[in-house]
Every structure is written in structure tokens, then in C-alpha cells.
Short mmCIF file of N, CA and C in Angstrom, two decimals:
data_model
loop_
_atom_site.label_atom_id
_atom_site.label_comp_id
_atom_site.label_asym_id
_atom_site.label_seq_id
_atom_site.Cartn_x
_atom_site.Cartn_y
_atom_site.Cartn_z
N MET A 210 -8.57 -1.57 13.40
CA MET A 210 -8.56 -1.46 11.96
C MET A 210 -8.23 -2.82 11.35
N THR A 211 -8.92 -3.13 10.26
CA THR A 211 -8.65 -4.34 9.51
C THR A 211 -8.29 -3.95 8.08
N LEU A 212 -7.90 -4.92 7.28
CA LEU A 212 -7.58 -4.64 5.89
C LEU A 212 -8.80 -4.16 5.12
N ASP A 213 -9.98 -4.51 5.59
CA ASP A 213 -11.22 -4.08 4.94
C ASP A 213 -11.55 -2.62 5.24
N ASP A 214 -10.84 -2.00 6.16
CA ASP A 214 -11.12 -0.62 6.58
C ASP A 214 -10.33 0.41 5.78
N ILE A 215 -9.84 0.06 4.63
CA ILE A 215 -8.97 0.96 3.88
C ILE A 215 -9.65 2.30 3.57
N ASP A 216 -10.96 2.30 3.36
CA ASP A 216 -11.67 3.55 3.07
C ASP A 216 -11.78 4.46 4.30
N LYS A 217 -11.43 3.94 5.46
CA LYS A 217 -11.51 4.73 6.69
C LYS A 217 -10.18 5.40 7.05
N ILE A 218 -9.14 5.18 6.25
CA ILE A 218 -7.83 5.74 6.55
C ILE A 218 -7.84 7.24 6.27
N THR A 219 -7.61 8.02 7.31
CA THR A 219 -7.58 9.47 7.15
C THR A 219 -6.37 10.11 7.83
N THR A 220 -5.70 9.38 8.70
CA THR A 220 -4.57 9.94 9.44
C THR A 220 -3.33 9.08 9.25
N LYS A 221 -2.19 9.61 9.68
CA LYS A 221 -0.96 8.83 9.60
C LYS A 221 -1.04 7.61 10.50
N ASP A 222 -1.71 7.72 11.64
CA ASP A 222 -1.86 6.57 12.52
C ASP A 222 -2.74 5.50 11.89
N ASP A 223 -3.79 5.92 11.19
CA ASP A 223 -4.62 4.96 10.44
C ASP A 223 -3.76 4.23 9.42
N PHE A 224 -2.93 4.99 8.70
CA PHE A 224 -2.07 4.39 7.69
C PHE A 224 -1.08 3.42 8.32
N ALA A 225 -0.48 3.82 9.44
CA ALA A 225 0.48 2.94 10.13
C ALA A 225 -0.20 1.66 10.60
N CYS A 226 -1.41 1.77 11.12
CA CYS A 226 -2.15 0.58 11.55
C CYS A 226 -2.46 -0.32 10.36
N PHE A 227 -2.79 0.28 9.23
CA PHE A 227 -3.06 -0.49 8.03
C PHE A 227 -1.81 -1.26 7.59
N VAL A 228 -0.67 -0.58 7.60
CA VAL A 228 0.59 -1.24 7.22
C VAL A 228 0.88 -2.40 8.18
N GLU A 229 0.63 -2.19 9.46
CA GLU A 229 0.82 -3.25 10.45
C GLU A 229 -0.07 -4.46 10.12
N LYS A 230 -1.33 -4.21 9.82
CA LYS A 230 -2.26 -5.29 9.49
C LYS A 230 -1.86 -5.99 8.20
N LEU A 231 -1.35 -5.22 7.24
CA LEU A 231 -0.89 -5.80 5.99
C LEU A 231 0.28 -6.74 6.24
N ARG A 232 1.23 -6.29 7.07
CA ARG A 232 2.38 -7.13 7.43
C ARG A 232 1.93 -8.39 8.16
N ASP A 233 1.02 -8.22 9.11
CA ASP A 233 0.49 -9.37 9.85
C ASP A 233 -0.16 -10.38 8.91
N HIS A 234 -0.91 -9.86 7.96
CA HIS A 234 -1.58 -10.74 7.01
C HIS A 234 -0.57 -11.52 6.18
N LEU A 235 0.49 -10.86 5.75
CA LEU A 235 1.54 -11.56 5.01
C LEU A 235 2.17 -12.67 5.85
N GLN A 236 2.45 -12.37 7.10
CA GLN A 236 3.07 -13.36 7.97
C GLN A 236 2.15 -14.54 8.26
N GLN A 237 0.86 -14.27 8.41
CA GLN A 237 -0.09 -15.32 8.78
C GLN A 237 -0.65 -16.09 7.58
N SER A 238 -0.71 -15.44 6.42
CA SER A 238 -1.35 -16.06 5.25
C SER A 238 -0.56 -15.78 3.97
N PRO A 239 0.71 -16.16 3.91
CA PRO A 239 1.50 -15.85 2.72
C PRO A 239 0.95 -16.51 1.45
N GLU A 240 0.20 -17.59 1.61
CA GLU A 240 -0.37 -18.26 0.45
C GLU A 240 -1.43 -17.41 -0.25
N GLU A 241 -1.95 -16.39 0.43
CA GLU A 241 -2.94 -15.50 -0.17
C GLU A 241 -2.28 -14.32 -0.90
N TRP A 242 -0.97 -14.24 -0.84
CA TRP A 242 -0.25 -13.14 -1.47
C TRP A 242 0.38 -13.60 -2.78
N GLU A 243 0.30 -12.77 -3.77
CA GLU A 243 0.97 -13.03 -5.04
C GLU A 243 2.45 -12.67 -4.94
N ASN A 244 2.77 -11.63 -4.17
CA ASN A 244 4.12 -11.08 -4.12
C ASN A 244 4.66 -11.14 -2.69
N VAL A 245 5.35 -12.21 -2.37
CA VAL A 245 5.81 -12.42 -0.99
C VAL A 245 7.25 -11.97 -0.77
N THR A 246 7.96 -11.64 -1.84
CA THR A 246 9.32 -11.10 -1.68
C THR A 246 9.27 -9.59 -1.89
N LEU A 247 10.22 -8.91 -1.33
CA LEU A 247 10.28 -7.46 -1.50
C LEU A 247 10.42 -7.11 -2.97
N GLU A 248 11.25 -7.84 -3.69
CA GLU A 248 11.46 -7.56 -5.11
C GLU A 248 10.15 -7.68 -5.90
N SER A 249 9.42 -8.75 -5.70
CA SER A 249 8.18 -8.91 -6.45
C SER A 249 7.11 -7.92 -5.99
N PHE A 250 7.10 -7.59 -4.70
CA PHE A 250 6.15 -6.61 -4.18
C PHE A 250 6.40 -5.24 -4.80
N LEU A 251 7.67 -4.81 -4.83
CA LEU A 251 8.00 -3.52 -5.41
C LEU A 251 7.75 -3.49 -6.92
N GLU A 252 8.00 -4.60 -7.59
CA GLU A 252 7.72 -4.68 -9.03
C GLU A 252 6.22 -4.53 -9.30
N ALA A 253 5.41 -5.20 -8.49
CA ALA A 253 3.96 -5.09 -8.64
C ALA A 253 3.47 -3.68 -8.31
N MET A 254 4.09 -3.07 -7.28
CA MET A 254 3.72 -1.71 -6.92
C MET A 254 4.01 -0.76 -8.08
N GLU A 255 5.17 -0.91 -8.68
CA GLU A 255 5.54 -0.08 -9.82
C GLU A 255 4.53 -0.26 -10.96
N ALA A 256 4.19 -1.50 -11.28
CA ALA A 256 3.25 -1.77 -12.36
C ALA A 256 1.88 -1.17 -12.07
N TRP A 257 1.43 -1.29 -10.84
CA TRP A 257 0.12 -0.76 -10.47
C TRP A 257 0.10 0.76 -10.59
N VAL A 258 1.17 1.41 -10.13
CA VAL A 258 1.25 2.87 -10.21
C VAL A 258 1.25 3.31 -11.67
N ARG A 259 1.98 2.59 -12.51
CA ARG A 259 2.02 2.94 -13.93
C ARG A 259 0.65 2.78 -14.59
N ASP A 260 -0.19 1.90 -14.08
CA ASP A 260 -1.51 1.63 -14.65
C ASP A 260 -2.64 2.27 -13.84
N ILE A 261 -2.33 3.22 -12.99
CA ILE A 261 -3.35 3.79 -12.10
C ILE A 261 -4.47 4.48 -12.87
N ASP A 262 -4.18 5.01 -14.05
CA ASP A 262 -5.24 5.65 -14.83
C ASP A 262 -6.32 4.63 -15.20
N GLY A 263 -5.92 3.42 -15.52
CA GLY A 263 -6.89 2.36 -15.81
C GLY A 263 -7.70 2.00 -14.59
N TYR A 264 -7.04 1.95 -13.44
CA TYR A 264 -7.75 1.67 -12.18
C TYR A 264 -8.79 2.75 -11.91
N ILE A 265 -8.40 4.01 -12.07
CA ILE A 265 -9.33 5.12 -11.82
C ILE A 265 -10.52 5.04 -12.78
N ALA A 266 -10.24 4.79 -14.05
CA ALA A 266 -11.30 4.71 -15.05
C ALA A 266 -12.28 3.58 -14.75
N ASN A 267 -11.76 2.45 -14.31
CA ASN A 267 -12.61 1.28 -14.05
C ASN A 267 -13.31 1.33 -12.70
N SER A 268 -12.70 1.95 -11.72
CA SER A 268 -13.26 1.93 -10.37
C SER A 268 -14.02 3.20 -10.00
N GLY A 269 -13.68 4.29 -10.66
CA GLY A 269 -14.28 5.57 -10.29
C GLY A 269 -13.75 6.10 -8.96
N ASP A 270 -12.65 5.56 -8.50
CA ASP A 270 -12.06 5.94 -7.21
C ASP A 270 -11.49 7.35 -7.30
N LYS A 271 -12.22 8.32 -6.79
CA LYS A 271 -11.81 9.72 -6.86
C LYS A 271 -10.60 10.00 -5.97
N ASP A 272 -10.39 9.21 -4.91
CA ASP A 272 -9.23 9.41 -4.04
C ASP A 272 -7.92 9.17 -4.77
N ALA A 273 -7.95 8.34 -5.79
CA ALA A 273 -6.73 8.00 -6.52
C ALA A 273 -6.36 9.06 -7.54
N VAL A 274 -7.25 10.03 -7.78
CA VAL A 274 -6.99 11.05 -8.79
C VAL A 274 -5.86 11.99 -8.38
N ASN A 275 -5.84 12.43 -7.12
CA ASN A 275 -4.85 13.41 -6.67
C ASN A 275 -4.14 12.99 -5.39
N PRO A 276 -3.55 11.81 -5.37
CA PRO A 276 -2.82 11.42 -4.16
C PRO A 276 -1.52 12.20 -4.06
N SER A 277 -0.95 12.21 -2.87
CA SER A 277 0.34 12.84 -2.68
C SER A 277 1.42 11.79 -2.92
N TRP A 278 1.89 11.70 -4.13
CA TRP A 278 2.90 10.70 -4.46
C TRP A 278 4.20 10.98 -3.73
N ARG A 279 4.47 12.25 -3.47
CA ARG A 279 5.68 12.60 -2.72
C ARG A 279 5.64 11.96 -1.34
N THR A 280 4.47 11.96 -0.74
CA THR A 280 4.32 11.34 0.58
C THR A 280 4.58 9.85 0.50
N PHE A 281 4.02 9.20 -0.48
CA PHE A 281 4.26 7.77 -0.63
C PHE A 281 5.74 7.48 -0.88
N ALA A 282 6.38 8.31 -1.68
CA ALA A 282 7.80 8.12 -1.94
C ALA A 282 8.62 8.29 -0.67
N LYS A 283 8.26 9.29 0.12
CA LYS A 283 8.98 9.49 1.38
C LYS A 283 8.79 8.31 2.32
N VAL A 284 7.60 7.76 2.35
CA VAL A 284 7.33 6.59 3.20
C VAL A 284 8.20 5.41 2.76
N LEU A 285 8.23 5.16 1.47
CA LEU A 285 9.02 4.04 0.96
C LEU A 285 10.52 4.27 1.19
N GLN A 286 10.97 5.50 0.96
CA GLN A 286 12.38 5.79 1.17
C GLN A 286 12.76 5.63 2.63
N ALA A 287 11.93 6.15 3.51
CA ALA A 287 12.21 6.03 4.92
C ALA A 287 12.21 4.57 5.37
N ALA A 288 11.30 3.80 4.82
CA ALA A 288 11.22 2.39 5.19
C ALA A 288 12.47 1.62 4.75
N SER A 289 13.17 2.14 3.75
CA SER A 289 14.37 1.43 3.30
C SER A 289 15.55 1.61 4.23
N ILE A 290 15.50 2.62 5.13
CA ILE A 290 16.63 2.85 6.03
C ILE A 290 16.24 2.89 7.50
N TYR A 291 14.95 2.97 7.78
CA TYR A 291 14.49 3.12 9.16
C TYR A 291 14.65 1.81 9.92
N GLU A 292 15.17 1.89 11.15
CA GLU A 292 15.36 0.68 11.95
C GLU A 292 14.27 0.53 12.97
#
């Protein structure tokens, strides 16, 4: 899986592999990232989520219409304490 394979993510393992590739990309090419600190990354994530209706309207991305936000929240919460 590569970062370009985001549309192929269907399982938790696919998602985990994507997160791994995202982390690898940050480590190898931080100059390509706008948000290299956790604080700025989370701030950007918050802003994007708040503007998701605009993203859906502009992109037509039907997958973004009914995501499981609870799942995403659990992932983020777990990541804050998981060793």
C-alpha cells in the first residue's frame, strides 16, 4: 500500500498500513508536510473536519458523507495512550 492507495482502504489492516506509510512519509520528507508537529497536525485535522461539508460539495466524495466519526475518535484517543 502507498499513500496513493487511499481509495483502496477497506479494512483495519489497510488503515493501519496507510498510517504506517503516512508516518514514513513524514519521517522521510518532512519538507512536503505543512504540519510537522502534533499540535499543528491536530489543529489542521480539526479545521478540516469542521469544513468537511465544503470538501464533500467540491469533491463529490460520497465516502465522506457518512463516516464513523466515533471510530476515528477512538483511534485518536487510543493513539494518545497506546505504547
